[in-house]
GROMACS .gro file of C-alpha atoms in nm:
model
  309
    1MET     CA    1  -0.733  -3.528   6.738
    2THR     CA    2  -1.035  -3.583   6.489
    3LEU     CA    3  -0.952  -3.759   6.162
    4THR     CA    4  -1.136  -3.665   5.841
    5LYS     CA    5  -1.183  -3.890   5.553
    6PRO     CA    6  -1.033  -3.728   5.207
    7ALA     CA    7  -1.302  -3.592   4.960
    8PRO     CA    8  -1.361  -3.861   4.692
    9PRO     CA    9  -1.212  -3.775   4.360
   10VAL     CA   10  -1.430  -3.620   4.117
   11THR     CA   11  -1.534  -3.881   3.877
   12GLY     CA   12  -1.797  -3.897   3.571
   13ALA     CA   13  -1.918  -3.576   3.381
   14ALA     CA   14  -1.778  -3.319   3.640
   15ALA     CA   15  -1.435  -3.421   3.621
   16PRO     CA   16  -1.378  -3.371   3.200
   17GLU     CA   17  -1.589  -3.012   3.266
   18ARG     CA   18  -1.363  -2.911   3.554
   19ARG     CA   19  -1.050  -3.002   3.367
   20GLY     CA   20  -1.175  -2.844   3.034
   21ARG     CA   21  -1.249  -2.510   3.249
   22HIS     CA   22  -0.928  -2.512   3.399
   23ASP     CA   23  -0.755  -2.585   3.072
   24GLY     CA   24  -0.955  -2.264   2.902
   25TRP     CA   25  -0.845  -2.040   3.221
   26ALA     CA   26  -0.462  -2.112   3.161
   27SER     CA   27  -0.501  -2.049   2.789
   28ALA     CA   28  -0.635  -1.751   2.820
   29LEU     CA   29  -0.388  -1.649   3.082
   30MET     CA   30  -0.108  -1.758   2.857
   31VAL     CA   31  -0.232  -1.553   2.523
   32ALA     CA   32  -0.328  -1.236   2.765
   33PRO     CA   33  -0.037  -1.035   2.724
   34ALA     CA   34  -0.008  -1.070   2.352
   35THR     CA   35  -0.332  -0.974   2.337
   36VAL     CA   36  -0.332  -0.683   2.554
   37LEU     CA   37  -0.023  -0.588   2.349
   38TYR     CA   38  -0.168  -0.635   2.004
   39VAL     CA   39  -0.482  -0.424   2.118
   40VAL     CA   40  -0.261  -0.150   2.268
   41MET     CA   41  -0.020  -0.108   1.983
   42LEU     CA   42  -0.224  -0.210   1.688
   43ILE     CA   43  -0.626  -0.194   1.718
   44ILE     CA   44  -0.610   0.134   1.938
   45PRO     CA   45  -0.369   0.313   1.755
   46VAL     CA   46  -0.565   0.213   1.415
   47GLY     CA   47  -0.905   0.332   1.557
   48LEU     CA   48  -0.749   0.642   1.669
   49ALA     CA   49  -0.601   0.723   1.316
   50LEU     CA   50  -0.958   0.646   1.168
   51TYR     CA   51  -1.139   0.867   1.394
   52LEU     CA   52  -0.873   1.160   1.374
   53SER     CA   53  -0.888   1.118   0.973
   54LEU     CA   54  -1.228   1.256   1.017
   55THR     CA   55  -1.153   1.541   1.207
   56ASP     CA   56  -0.954   1.861   1.104
   57TRP     CA   57  -0.722   1.838   1.428
   58ASP     CA   58  -0.394   2.020   1.429
   59GLY     CA   59  -0.246   1.809   1.702
   60PHE     CA   60  -0.266   2.100   1.985
   61SER     CA   61  -0.634   2.187   2.008
   62ALA     CA   62  -0.840   2.036   2.279
   63ASP     CA   63  -1.152   1.939   2.065
   64PRO     CA   64  -1.098   1.824   1.728
   65ALA     CA   65  -1.350   1.945   1.473
   66PHE     CA   66  -1.551   1.678   1.299
   67VAL     CA   67  -1.541   1.717   0.879
   68GLY     CA   68  -1.669   1.361   0.805
   69ALA     CA   69  -1.508   1.274   0.500
   70ALA     CA   70  -1.359   1.618   0.357
   71ASN     CA   71  -1.018   1.500   0.423
   72TYR     CA   72  -1.062   1.192   0.214
   73VAL     CA   73  -1.197   1.405  -0.075
   74LYS     CA   74  -0.902   1.657  -0.058
   75LEU     CA   75  -0.649   1.339  -0.111
   76LEU     CA   76  -0.838   1.292  -0.449
   77ASP     CA   77  -0.714   1.650  -0.585
   78ASP     CA   78  -0.362   1.667  -0.406
   79PRO     CA   79  -0.086   1.686  -0.660
   80GLU     CA   80   0.146   1.633  -0.420
   81LEU     CA   81   0.041   1.318  -0.289
   82GLN     CA   82  -0.001   1.179  -0.621
   83ARG     CA   83   0.357   1.252  -0.688
   84ALA     CA   84   0.439   1.090  -0.358
   85ALA     CA   85   0.232   0.811  -0.434
   86LEU     CA   86   0.425   0.724  -0.765
   87VAL     CA   87   0.737   0.764  -0.584
   88THR     CA   88   0.653   0.496  -0.337
   89LEU     CA   89   0.536   0.259  -0.607
   90LEU     CA   90   0.829   0.295  -0.802
   91VAL     CA   91   1.053   0.236  -0.479
   92ALA     CA   92   0.817  -0.051  -0.362
   93ALA     CA   93   0.835  -0.235  -0.719
   94ALA     CA   94   1.240  -0.166  -0.809
   95GLY     CA   95   1.313  -0.214  -0.437
   96THR     CA   96   1.120  -0.548  -0.405
   97ALA     CA   97   1.298  -0.672  -0.721
   98GLY     CA   98   1.659  -0.560  -0.607
   99LEU     CA   99   1.594  -0.706  -0.240
  100ASN     CA  100   1.496  -1.031  -0.388
  101LEU     CA  101   1.731  -1.089  -0.660
  102LEU     CA  102   2.018  -0.955  -0.455
  103GLY     CA  103   1.935  -1.185  -0.130
  104LEU     CA  104   1.863  -1.488  -0.355
  105GLY     CA  105   2.165  -1.457  -0.548
  106PHE     CA  106   2.400  -1.380  -0.224
  107ALA     CA  107   2.224  -1.696  -0.038
  108LEU     CA  108   2.297  -1.934  -0.298
  109LEU     CA  109   2.692  -1.770  -0.283
  110VAL     CA  110   2.713  -1.823   0.114
  111ASN     CA  111   2.494  -2.138   0.141
  112GLY     CA  112   2.696  -2.451   0.287
  113ALA     CA  113   2.874  -2.465   0.601
  114SER     CA  114   3.204  -2.277   0.635
  115LYS     CA  115   3.413  -2.040   0.816
  116ALA     CA  116   3.406  -1.841   0.504
  117ASN     CA  117   3.035  -1.846   0.454
  118THR     CA  118   2.982  -1.755   0.821
  119PHE     CA  119   3.201  -1.464   0.800
  120PHE     CA  120   3.019  -1.334   0.477
  121ARG     CA  121   2.670  -1.396   0.630
  122ILE     CA  122   2.745  -1.149   0.914
  123VAL     CA  123   2.934  -0.897   0.670
  124LEU     CA  124   2.603  -0.920   0.432
  125PHE     CA  125   2.355  -0.881   0.729
  126TYR     CA  126   2.563  -0.599   0.917
  127PRO     CA  127   2.375  -0.290   0.729
  128HIS     CA  128   2.051  -0.423   0.848
  129VAL     CA  129   2.166  -0.362   1.183
  130LEU     CA  130   2.224   0.001   1.157
  131SER     CA  131   1.963   0.240   1.165
  132ALA     CA  132   1.816   0.355   0.867
  133LEU     CA  133   1.871   0.716   0.985
  134VAL     CA  134   2.255   0.635   1.043
  135VAL     CA  135   2.255   0.471   0.702
  136GLY     CA  136   2.102   0.791   0.528
  137PHE     CA  137   2.344   1.007   0.681
  138LEU     CA  138   2.630   0.797   0.607
  139TRP     CA  139   2.521   0.759   0.222
  140SER     CA  140   2.478   1.175   0.195
  141ALA     CA  141   2.820   1.204   0.319
  142ILE     CA  142   2.960   0.977   0.066
  143LEU     CA  143   2.719   1.073  -0.238
  144GLY     CA  144   2.637   1.433  -0.157
  145THR     CA  145   2.739   1.713  -0.396
  146THR     CA  146   3.019   1.781  -0.158
  147GLY     CA  147   3.068   1.422  -0.034
  148ALA     CA  148   3.340   1.173  -0.056
  149VAL     CA  149   3.306   1.051  -0.417
  150ASN     CA  150   3.240   1.387  -0.566
  151ASN     CA  151   3.540   1.542  -0.402
  152LEU     CA  152   3.725   1.240  -0.573
  153VAL     CA  153   3.597   1.299  -0.908
  154THR     CA  154   3.637   1.707  -0.895
  155THR     CA  155   3.995   1.635  -0.786
  156TRP     CA  156   4.058   1.403  -1.077
  157GLY     CA  157   3.889   1.701  -1.327
  158GLY     CA  158   3.560   1.549  -1.347
  159GLN     CA  159   3.226   1.712  -1.321
  160VAL     CA  160   3.020   1.670  -0.997
  161ILE     CA  161   2.768   1.346  -1.005
  162PRO     CA  162   2.422   1.480  -0.898
  163PHE     CA  163   2.353   1.163  -0.679
  164LEU     CA  164   2.111   1.352  -0.476
  165SER     CA  165   2.077   1.676  -0.652
  166ASP     CA  166   1.865   1.557  -0.948
  167PRO     CA  167   1.543   1.399  -0.923
  168VAL     CA  168   1.641   1.084  -1.108
  169TRP     CA  169   1.956   1.047  -0.976
  170ALA     CA  170   1.799   1.082  -0.640
  171THR     CA  171   1.559   0.840  -0.692
  172VAL     CA  172   1.768   0.592  -0.802
  173THR     CA  173   2.031   0.660  -0.531
  174MET     CA  174   1.758   0.636  -0.270
  175ILE     CA  175   1.622   0.281  -0.382
  176ALA     CA  176   1.971   0.157  -0.390
  177VAL     CA  177   2.087   0.260  -0.063
  178LEU     CA  178   1.738   0.113   0.042
  179VAL     CA  179   1.852  -0.229  -0.134
  180TRP     CA  180   2.186  -0.213   0.022
  181ALA     CA  181   2.072  -0.148   0.354
  182GLY     CA  182   1.800  -0.424   0.370
  183PHE     CA  183   1.882  -0.717   0.171
  184GLY     CA  184   2.082  -0.875   0.448
  185VAL     CA  185   1.709  -1.004   0.563
  186ASN     CA  186   1.651  -1.156   0.251
  187VAL     CA  187   1.969  -1.318   0.265
  188VAL     CA  188   1.893  -1.477   0.586
  189LEU     CA  189   1.563  -1.599   0.481
  190TYR     CA  190   1.684  -1.746   0.154
  191LEU     CA  191   1.935  -1.953   0.360
  192ALA     CA  192   1.673  -2.094   0.533
  193GLY     CA  193   1.491  -2.168   0.258
  194LEU     CA  194   1.802  -2.340   0.077
  195GLN     CA  195   1.865  -2.576   0.381
  196ALA     CA  196   1.514  -2.702   0.355
  197VAL     CA  197   1.548  -2.798   0.003
  198PRO     CA  198   1.549  -3.207   0.011
  199HIS     CA  199   1.931  -3.317  -0.080
  200SER     CA  200   1.766  -3.619  -0.221
  201LEU     CA  201   1.616  -3.426  -0.489
  202ILE     CA  202   1.901  -3.246  -0.577
  203GLU     CA  203   2.117  -3.560  -0.601
  204ALA     CA  204   1.853  -3.728  -0.811
  205ALA     CA  205   1.879  -3.429  -1.058
  206ARG     CA  206   2.226  -3.446  -1.078
  207ILE     CA  207   2.249  -3.847  -1.142
  208ASP     CA  208   1.975  -3.807  -1.404
  209GLY     CA  209   2.263  -3.569  -1.593
  210ALA     CA  210   2.064  -3.227  -1.504
  211THR     CA  211   2.341  -2.915  -1.502
  212ARG     CA  212   2.353  -2.673  -1.213
  213ALA     CA  213   2.099  -2.413  -1.399
  214GLN     CA  214   1.850  -2.679  -1.481
  215VAL     CA  215   1.901  -2.810  -1.101
  216PHE     CA  216   1.811  -2.464  -0.981
  217ARG     CA  217   1.531  -2.375  -1.204
  218ASN     CA  218   1.333  -2.726  -1.157
  219VAL     CA  219   1.428  -2.813  -0.829
  220THR     CA  220   1.554  -2.558  -0.588
  221LEU     CA  221   1.339  -2.272  -0.708
  222PRO     CA  222   1.002  -2.453  -0.713
  223ALA     CA  223   1.105  -2.566  -0.343
  224LEU     CA  224   1.192  -2.196  -0.255
  225GLY     CA  225   0.830  -2.098  -0.338
  226PRO     CA  226   0.714  -2.003   0.002
  227SER     CA  227   1.054  -1.849   0.104
  228VAL     CA  228   1.004  -1.639  -0.232
  229THR     CA  229   0.637  -1.527  -0.093
  230VAL     CA  230   0.747  -1.442   0.227
  231ASN     CA  231   1.038  -1.230   0.122
  232ILE     CA  232   0.845  -1.032  -0.166
  233VAL     CA  233   0.563  -0.963   0.087
  234LEU     CA  234   0.798  -0.842   0.353
  235SER     CA  235   0.974  -0.636   0.136
  236LEU     CA  236   0.676  -0.491  -0.032
  237VAL     CA  237   0.518  -0.400   0.290
  238THR     CA  238   0.849  -0.213   0.437
  239LEU     CA  239   0.938  -0.040   0.128
  240LEU     CA  240   0.586   0.084   0.112
  241LYS     CA  241   0.643   0.244   0.456
  242THR     CA  242   0.988   0.411   0.385
  243TYR     CA  243   1.030   0.729   0.548
  244ASP     CA  244   1.346   0.740   0.787
  245LEU     CA  245   1.600   0.690   0.527
  246VAL     CA  246   1.417   0.959   0.304
  247VAL     CA  247   1.458   1.200   0.598
  248SER     CA  248   1.816   1.140   0.630
  249LEU     CA  249   1.949   1.093   0.279
  250THR     CA  250   1.724   1.353   0.078
  251ALA     CA  251   1.507   1.503   0.296
  252GLY     CA  252   1.233   1.468   0.016
  253GLY     CA  253   1.425   1.654  -0.203
  254PRO     CA  254   1.529   1.818  -0.472
  255ALA     CA  255   1.211   1.989  -0.470
  256GLY     CA  256   1.020   1.712  -0.325
  257GLN     CA  257   1.076   1.482  -0.587
  258THR     CA  258   1.196   1.188  -0.350
  259GLN     CA  259   0.872   1.232  -0.105
  260THR     CA  260   0.743   0.897  -0.031
  261VAL     CA  261   0.377   0.857   0.108
  262ALA     CA  262   0.499   0.782   0.473
  263TYR     CA  263   0.725   1.093   0.448
  264LEU     CA  264   0.431   1.317   0.367
  265ILE     CA  265   0.231   1.173   0.612
  266LEU     CA  266   0.459   1.287   0.900
  267TRP     CA  267   0.524   1.644   0.718
  268ASN     CA  268   0.169   1.704   0.675
  269SER     CA  269   0.101   1.596   1.061
  270PHE     CA  270   0.366   1.755   1.222
  271HIS     CA  271   0.556   2.025   1.029
  272ASP     CA  272   0.190   2.165   0.867
  273ALA     CA  273   0.003   2.063   1.196
  274ARG     CA  274  -0.266   1.885   0.994
  275LEU     CA  275  -0.275   1.581   1.195
  276GLY     CA  276  -0.665   1.517   1.034
  277PHE     CA  277  -0.532   1.536   0.692
  278GLY     CA  278  -0.215   1.298   0.777
  279SER     CA  279  -0.414   1.048   0.950
  280ALA     CA  280  -0.633   1.009   0.632
  281GLN     CA  281  -0.327   0.976   0.444
  282SER     CA  282  -0.215   0.698   0.662
  283VAL     CA  283  -0.564   0.518   0.655
  284ILE     CA  284  -0.540   0.513   0.293
  285LEU     CA  285  -0.161   0.399   0.285
  286MET     CA  286  -0.266   0.111   0.533
  287LEU     CA  287  -0.531   0.007   0.310
  288VAL     CA  288  -0.340   0.017  -0.004
  289THR     CA  289  -0.049  -0.193   0.174
  290ALA     CA  290  -0.269  -0.466   0.338
  291ALA     CA  291  -0.460  -0.517  -0.035
  292LEU     CA  292  -0.156  -0.530  -0.222
  293ALA     CA  293   0.015  -0.784   0.013
  294PHE     CA  294  -0.303  -1.000  -0.020
  295VAL     CA  295  -0.319  -0.952  -0.397
  296VAL     CA  296   0.078  -1.089  -0.399
  297THR     CA  297   0.037  -1.345  -0.141
  298LYS     CA  298  -0.268  -1.482  -0.328
  299LEU     CA  299  -0.083  -1.480  -0.665
  300ARG     CA  300   0.236  -1.649  -0.516
  301ARG     CA  301   0.012  -1.924  -0.395
  302ARG     CA  302  -0.136  -1.992  -0.706
  303GLY     CA  303   0.187  -1.992  -0.887
  304GLU     CA  304   0.316  -2.258  -0.615
  305LEU     CA  305   0.024  -2.464  -0.636
  306ALA     CA  306   0.056  -2.448  -1.036
  307VAL     CA  307   0.416  -2.578  -1.005
  308HIS     CA  308   0.343  -2.844  -0.751
  309GLN     CA  309   0.076  -3.001  -0.973
   0.00000   0.00000   0.00000
């Protein structure tokens, strides 16, 4: 049997170069699944939407007809889209305020380790677990013209309350249901922020004679700056894309007064078979959402820096 000497270990400049190459391949393999998922689920759909927005495709024909920027020109004179944009901005602004005020308020109430707080955290978060479609149908059965609430009101001799049949009432009702269904997430995020506030600062403020309101205003709230920013941006982006609850709660009514931009996109794309026009609307919604999220984040960051200076 012939004995062979083992190869000498790689030394000098070749060893770090080989290790660096190995680490590079290992890092690439680790991020590859996430990269593929990101490209397939985001980059390709966005690129396809941009392409279709330049066509007059109905969703069925084999060859989409290229029309350039004609769909975007139509958007400027579309009264239905203008009304939907106003409704969407109103829902986003009022809903974001409601989600964050209720989220922070209830987070302060259930902050702390106890069995009761754990139970109430579960109760507060539970509506978010339900599908938005289910939530819409549920509240429609409760607040509809022949729903549970109006049945009780008429039984007692009162007038029917137009929760879903009057434009103003329907918009307010839709915002209220959106806030009810979603503020549990804000509670969880604010709880995480509250638990990260240094107790030493709170104790020092109390020793100095600060009241609870002063401690909250001068210690707790500034420390919650990053949590406030995350909650506002997430709430804003989510509400700008609202469509599923509109489908099941109001179906865009009465007379299209509660249509949001996302709901209108689906209606134009699939009900009216104008997928090219709907894609143009979705591109505009995506750009507006990104711009608003960027502006809000910048303003919040600037405010946080001003507080800490």
